[in-house]
Amino acid sequence: MRIVIVVCTNTQPGNMAQTLTSIAHLAVPASSSCSLTVVNNSPGRIDPGDFESHVKTLQTTVLHEPTPGLSIARNTGVSSIDADYVIFTDDDVTVPANWLAGYAAAFRRYPDAAFFGSDVVPLFLEADSSWGHAFSTAAGSCFAQFRVGSRDRKIDASANPKLYPFGANMAFRVDALEDFRFDESLGRQPDGLVLSGEETRLIADMIAAGHVGYLISDNPVNHRITPARQTLEYVRKYYYGQGWLQASNTRRSGKWPHLLDQALSPIAAYLFRQARTVAGLLPAKTPRVWIERQHGHFSGRTAAFQH
């Protein structure tokens, strides 16, 4: 079984040293081979040796994709794959030594599955524990938090889209992925708007075409959250983009509920904007994060209807 790990990055190799080092320490099952593809999405070219110095145990390929955008970088990585399975993770993730073996076992356990995913556990670096708990509890998806549970779960047309795996820890059978690509209209926009969910849309397309997948229990990765992202402003901006995207999709659908949504979203945005003032006086941090999340979400929805 040939497996390739794809990591897309717009930073320098030294900034993702922890990610590369953890990949270098992966245990490769005897019946499998594994290689690493790094897609450099930063403006300047990087010497492949800068990456290879961190990952001496795996064959490493470095691709340069100058057009900014995570979906674009991922599609560049997909176009280069010569393997049976591809595993995606991010440049701010640390993987355990048995991570590859966990996926290889799942690939054999579910040979007809087209996609896979598992847990993503945020690590709030240098954070006050109460803030880390608040962010995790009230805005987990903002930090790619994802929990599978104690048993594997099948994902098909009957599954809630909230169960679709996140890009920090997902895998695909390559022959099933050949007819699909990540939506390049999603991701960070030139005006600063962040429209995440490109992996969710791809998986939705695969399911609509008749494919199924599995969430794998007990195969987590750690997602390192820097202090710069541990802010209420970051939470608000993230959910602003989510609200904008959801409202845009609702509006394009042409169904009548979007008229009600269009009328109520500005009211909700106003109420949560007022609630922020009161929340700032509260000692409990979790309500403050939740209110910031809702304010961002409904502000984004309101802006999308006015766009």
Short mmCIF file of C-alpha atoms in Angstrom, two decimals:
data_model
loop_
_atom_site.label_atom_id
_atom_site.label_comp_id
_atom_site.label_asym_id
_atom_site.label_seq_id
_atom_site.Cartn_x
_atom_site.Cartn_y
_atom_site.Cartn_z
CA MET A 1 0.00 0.00 0.00
CA ARG A 2 1.48 3.34 -1.09
CA ILE A 3 0.63 6.33 1.08
CA VAL A 4 1.57 9.97 0.61
CA ILE A 5 1.22 12.67 3.27
CA VAL A 6 0.49 16.16 1.92
CA VAL A 7 1.23 19.29 3.95
CA CYS A 8 0.46 22.71 2.47
CA THR A 9 2.25 25.70 3.95
CA ASN A 10 2.79 29.41 3.44
CA THR A 11 5.46 29.71 6.10
CA GLN A 12 9.16 28.97 6.36
CA PRO A 13 10.41 25.42 7.09
CA GLY A 14 11.72 26.42 10.51
CA ASN A 15 8.24 27.52 11.59
CA MET A 16 6.83 24.06 10.93
CA ALA A 17 9.74 22.14 12.40
CA GLN A 18 7.54 20.47 15.02
CA THR A 19 5.19 19.21 12.32
CA LEU A 20 8.00 17.87 10.16
CA THR A 21 9.81 16.29 13.09
CA SER A 22 6.68 14.46 14.21
CA ILE A 23 6.14 13.16 10.66
CA ALA A 24 9.76 12.01 10.57
CA HIS A 25 9.12 9.87 13.66
CA LEU A 26 6.10 8.07 12.18
CA ALA A 27 6.16 4.29 12.33
CA VAL A 28 5.65 2.98 8.79
CA PRO A 29 3.85 -0.40 8.67
CA ALA A 30 5.90 -3.15 7.08
CA SER A 31 3.33 -3.70 4.32
CA SER A 32 3.19 0.00 3.38
CA SER A 33 5.39 2.70 1.93
CA CYS A 34 5.10 6.37 2.78
CA SER A 35 6.35 9.61 1.26
CA LEU A 36 5.83 13.29 2.05
CA THR A 37 4.77 16.08 -0.30
CA VAL A 38 5.09 19.67 0.91
CA VAL A 39 3.27 22.29 -1.14
CA ASN A 40 4.98 25.65 -0.66
CA ASN A 41 2.26 28.29 -0.98
CA SER A 42 4.42 31.23 0.05
CA PRO A 43 5.44 33.87 -2.53
CA GLY A 44 9.10 32.89 -2.62
CA ARG A 45 10.68 29.62 -3.55
CA ILE A 46 12.17 27.44 -0.82
CA ASP A 47 15.10 25.09 -1.09
CA PRO A 48 13.73 21.52 -0.82
CA GLY A 49 16.71 20.69 1.37
CA ASP A 50 15.28 22.98 4.06
CA PHE A 51 12.36 20.60 4.44
CA GLU A 52 14.34 17.41 3.91
CA SER A 53 16.66 18.30 6.76
CA HIS A 54 13.72 17.86 9.12
CA VAL A 55 12.36 14.70 7.48
CA LYS A 56 15.29 12.46 6.72
CA THR A 57 13.34 9.22 7.11
CA LEU A 58 10.83 9.83 4.29
CA GLN A 59 11.15 10.56 0.61
CA THR A 60 10.17 14.23 0.38
CA THR A 61 8.90 16.21 -2.59
CA VAL A 62 8.50 19.99 -2.47
CA LEU A 63 6.09 21.64 -4.90
CA HIS A 64 5.84 25.41 -5.40
CA GLU A 65 2.36 26.90 -5.85
CA PRO A 66 2.69 30.69 -6.07
CA THR A 67 -1.05 31.44 -6.26
CA PRO A 68 -2.20 31.95 -2.67
CA GLY A 69 -5.01 29.81 -1.27
CA LEU A 70 -5.22 26.58 0.70
CA SER A 71 -7.62 24.95 -1.78
CA ILE A 72 -5.29 25.85 -4.65
CA ALA A 73 -2.31 24.41 -2.79
CA ARG A 74 -4.19 21.24 -1.93
CA ASN A 75 -5.24 20.77 -5.55
CA THR A 76 -1.62 21.19 -6.60
CA GLY A 77 -0.69 18.46 -4.14
CA VAL A 78 -3.48 16.17 -5.39
CA SER A 79 -2.37 16.57 -9.00
CA SER A 80 1.06 15.19 -8.14
CA ILE A 81 -0.01 12.09 -6.21
CA ASP A 82 1.19 8.66 -7.30
CA ALA A 83 -0.11 6.50 -4.46
CA ASP A 84 -3.07 4.49 -3.26
CA TYR A 85 -4.02 6.82 -0.41
CA VAL A 86 -3.34 10.44 0.52
CA ILE A 87 -3.39 11.84 4.05
CA PHE A 88 -3.69 15.58 4.63
CA THR A 89 -2.54 17.50 7.64
CA ASP A 90 -1.57 21.11 8.35
CA ASP A 91 1.72 22.87 9.01
CA ASP A 92 0.74 23.67 12.62
CA VAL A 93 -0.14 20.09 13.57
CA THR A 94 1.84 17.51 15.53
CA VAL A 95 1.12 13.85 14.77
CA PRO A 96 1.77 10.87 17.10
CA ALA A 97 4.11 8.07 16.05
CA ASN A 98 1.26 5.60 15.43
CA TRP A 99 -0.83 8.00 13.33
CA LEU A 100 0.18 6.53 9.96
CA ALA A 101 -0.33 2.97 11.21
CA GLY A 102 -3.80 3.93 12.44
CA TYR A 103 -4.79 5.15 8.99
CA ALA A 104 -3.20 2.16 7.22
CA ALA A 105 -5.26 -0.19 9.40
CA ALA A 106 -8.43 1.78 8.58
CA PHE A 107 -7.68 1.66 4.85
CA ARG A 108 -7.57 -2.14 5.09
CA ARG A 109 -10.60 -2.32 7.37
CA TYR A 110 -12.75 -0.27 4.99
CA PRO A 111 -11.40 -0.87 1.45
CA ASP A 112 -14.49 0.61 -0.23
CA ALA A 113 -14.38 3.89 1.73
CA ALA A 114 -13.45 7.01 -0.24
CA PHE A 115 -12.51 9.29 2.65
CA PHE A 116 -11.48 9.14 6.29
CA GLY A 117 -10.96 11.45 9.24
CA SER A 118 -10.19 11.45 12.93
CA ASP A 119 -9.82 13.66 16.00
CA VAL A 120 -8.23 17.09 16.05
CA VAL A 121 -7.24 18.30 19.53
CA PRO A 122 -6.40 22.02 19.91
CA LEU A 123 -3.36 22.87 22.03
CA PHE A 124 -3.60 26.48 23.20
CA LEU A 125 0.06 27.48 23.48
CA GLU A 126 1.01 29.76 26.36
CA ALA A 127 -2.68 30.19 27.21
CA ASP A 128 -4.35 30.74 30.53
CA SER A 129 -6.18 27.44 31.09
CA SER A 130 -9.53 29.19 31.59
CA TRP A 131 -9.25 30.90 28.20
CA GLY A 132 -8.23 27.62 26.55
CA HIS A 133 -11.28 25.94 28.06
CA ALA A 134 -13.54 28.79 26.92
CA PHE A 135 -12.28 28.74 23.34
CA SER A 136 -12.55 24.96 23.19
CA THR A 137 -16.04 24.88 24.69
CA ALA A 138 -17.69 27.80 22.90
CA ALA A 139 -15.78 27.99 19.60
CA GLY A 140 -14.15 24.61 19.03
CA SER A 141 -14.72 24.56 15.27
CA CYS A 142 -12.85 27.87 15.00
CA PHE A 143 -9.74 25.95 16.09
CA ALA A 144 -10.54 22.81 14.04
CA GLN A 145 -11.56 20.86 17.14
CA PHE A 146 -13.07 17.55 16.07
CA ARG A 147 -14.09 14.51 18.11
CA VAL A 148 -15.03 11.12 16.68
CA GLY A 149 -15.93 9.22 19.83
CA SER A 150 -15.05 5.74 21.05
CA ARG A 151 -16.04 3.86 17.89
CA ASP A 152 -15.58 4.26 14.13
CA ARG A 153 -18.48 6.01 12.40
CA LYS A 154 -19.71 5.57 8.85
CA ILE A 155 -20.35 8.82 6.95
CA ASP A 156 -22.85 8.65 4.10
CA ALA A 157 -25.82 10.61 2.75
CA SER A 158 -27.68 10.23 6.04
CA ALA A 159 -24.89 11.76 8.13
CA ASN A 160 -24.97 15.26 9.57
CA PRO A 161 -22.51 17.49 7.63
CA LYS A 162 -21.10 18.56 11.01
CA LEU A 163 -19.53 15.08 11.10
CA TYR A 164 -17.51 15.64 7.94
CA PRO A 165 -13.79 15.54 8.89
CA PHE A 166 -11.54 18.59 9.09
CA GLY A 167 -8.52 19.16 6.87
CA ALA A 168 -6.02 18.92 9.71
CA ASN A 169 -6.65 15.16 9.91
CA MET A 170 -8.25 13.58 6.85
CA ALA A 171 -7.42 11.02 4.17
CA PHE A 172 -8.72 9.88 0.79
CA ARG A 173 -8.51 6.86 -1.47
CA VAL A 174 -6.73 8.36 -4.46
CA ASP A 175 -8.74 6.66 -7.20
CA ALA A 176 -11.94 8.01 -5.62
CA LEU A 177 -10.49 11.51 -5.35
CA GLU A 178 -9.54 11.74 -9.02
CA ASP A 179 -12.91 13.17 -10.07
CA PHE A 180 -13.04 15.81 -7.32
CA ARG A 181 -11.12 18.91 -6.35
CA PHE A 182 -11.18 21.42 -3.49
CA ASP A 183 -13.29 24.49 -4.23
CA GLU A 184 -10.81 27.28 -4.97
CA SER A 185 -13.41 29.99 -4.33
CA LEU A 186 -13.19 29.11 -0.64
CA GLY A 187 -10.41 29.99 1.76
CA ARG A 188 -8.88 33.38 2.58
CA GLN A 189 -10.13 36.09 0.23
CA PRO A 190 -8.23 39.21 -1.00
CA ASP A 191 -10.41 41.44 1.23
CA GLY A 192 -9.48 39.43 4.32
CA LEU A 193 -12.72 37.42 4.44
CA VAL A 194 -12.10 33.81 5.50
CA LEU A 195 -14.44 31.30 3.85
CA SER A 196 -13.37 27.92 5.21
CA GLY A 197 -15.14 24.65 4.48
CA GLU A 198 -13.44 23.59 1.26
CA GLU A 199 -12.95 20.05 2.59
CA THR A 200 -16.59 19.92 3.71
CA ARG A 201 -17.79 20.85 0.22
CA LEU A 202 -15.52 18.29 -1.44
CA ILE A 203 -16.74 15.53 0.86
CA ALA A 204 -20.36 16.59 0.25
CA ASP A 205 -19.73 16.28 -3.47
CA MET A 206 -18.23 12.81 -3.00
CA ILE A 207 -21.21 11.67 -0.92
CA ALA A 208 -23.63 13.06 -3.51
CA ALA A 209 -21.82 10.91 -6.08
CA GLY A 210 -22.42 7.80 -3.98
CA HIS A 211 -19.18 7.54 -2.00
CA VAL A 212 -18.99 6.80 1.73
CA GLY A 213 -16.33 7.39 4.33
CA TYR A 214 -15.40 6.57 7.91
CA LEU A 215 -14.38 8.52 10.96
CA ILE A 216 -11.65 6.60 12.75
CA SER A 217 -11.60 6.54 16.53
CA ASP A 218 -8.43 7.09 18.52
CA ASN A 219 -6.19 8.46 15.75
CA PRO A 220 -5.84 12.11 16.84
CA VAL A 221 -3.51 14.94 15.92
CA ASN A 222 -2.65 17.98 18.03
CA HIS A 223 -3.41 21.38 16.50
CA ARG A 224 -1.07 24.04 17.87
CA ILE A 225 -2.91 27.34 18.46
CA THR A 226 -0.56 30.31 18.79
CA PRO A 227 -1.37 33.22 21.12
CA ALA A 228 -2.10 35.44 18.09
CA ARG A 229 -5.20 33.35 17.39
CA GLN A 230 -6.35 33.13 20.99
CA THR A 231 -8.41 36.31 20.82
CA LEU A 232 -12.07 37.25 20.68
CA GLU A 233 -11.36 39.15 17.46
CA TYR A 234 -10.06 35.99 15.80
CA VAL A 235 -13.21 34.12 16.85
CA ARG A 236 -15.44 36.90 15.53
CA LYS A 237 -13.66 37.05 12.16
CA TYR A 238 -13.78 33.29 11.71
CA TYR A 239 -17.51 33.03 12.34
CA TYR A 240 -18.14 36.17 10.29
CA GLY A 241 -16.79 34.21 7.31
CA GLN A 242 -18.86 31.16 8.22
CA GLY A 243 -22.03 33.23 8.46
CA TRP A 244 -21.26 35.00 5.18
CA LEU A 245 -20.76 31.68 3.39
CA GLN A 246 -23.89 30.05 4.82
CA ALA A 247 -26.09 33.04 3.96
CA SER A 248 -24.62 33.23 0.46
CA ASN A 249 -25.46 29.57 -0.12
CA THR A 250 -28.98 30.08 1.26
CA ARG A 251 -29.55 33.10 -0.97
CA ARG A 252 -28.38 31.24 -4.06
CA SER A 253 -30.71 28.35 -3.30
CA GLY A 254 -33.71 30.59 -4.04
CA LYS A 255 -35.81 28.96 -1.33
CA TRP A 256 -38.21 31.07 0.74
CA PRO A 257 -36.46 30.55 4.13
CA HIS A 258 -33.71 32.90 3.01
CA LEU A 259 -36.21 35.79 3.10
CA LEU A 260 -36.88 35.12 6.78
CA ASP A 261 -33.16 34.72 7.38
CA GLN A 262 -32.52 38.02 5.61
CA ALA A 263 -35.00 39.78 7.89
CA LEU A 264 -33.86 38.24 11.17
CA SER A 265 -30.07 38.20 10.79
CA PRO A 266 -29.63 42.01 11.20
CA ILE A 267 -31.76 41.90 14.35
CA ALA A 268 -29.71 39.06 15.80
CA ALA A 269 -26.47 40.84 14.88
CA TYR A 270 -27.64 43.98 16.66
CA LEU A 271 -28.68 42.08 19.81
CA PHE A 272 -25.37 40.23 20.04
CA ARG A 273 -23.46 43.45 19.41
CA GLN A 274 -25.20 44.92 22.47
CA ALA A 275 -24.58 41.72 24.42
CA ARG A 276 -20.83 42.10 23.86
CA THR A 277 -20.83 45.16 26.12
CA VAL A 278 -22.49 43.25 28.95
CA ALA A 279 -20.33 40.16 28.36
CA GLY A 280 -17.19 42.23 28.84
CA LEU A 281 -18.21 42.73 32.46
CA LEU A 282 -18.65 39.01 33.13
CA PRO A 283 -15.89 37.07 34.92
CA ALA A 284 -16.80 33.85 33.08
CA LYS A 285 -14.95 33.61 29.77
CA THR A 286 -17.03 30.95 27.99
CA PRO A 287 -20.13 33.20 27.59
CA ARG A 288 -17.93 35.97 26.24
CA VAL A 289 -16.50 33.67 23.57
CA TRP A 290 -19.96 32.34 22.66
CA ILE A 291 -21.43 35.84 22.31
CA GLU A 292 -18.48 36.92 20.14
CA ARG A 293 -19.06 33.85 18.00
CA GLN A 294 -22.74 34.66 17.49
CA HIS A 295 -22.06 38.32 16.81
CA GLY A 296 -19.55 37.39 14.13
CA HIS A 297 -21.87 34.78 12.62
CA PHE A 298 -24.94 37.01 12.28
CA SER A 299 -22.87 40.01 11.18
CA GLY A 300 -21.47 37.85 8.40
CA ARG A 301 -24.94 36.68 7.40
CA THR A 302 -26.20 40.25 7.32
CA ALA A 303 -23.28 41.38 5.15
CA ALA A 304 -23.83 38.53 2.70
CA PHE A 305 -27.47 39.47 2.16
CA GLN A 306 -26.40 43.07 1.50
CA HIS A 307 -23.60 42.04 -0.87
#
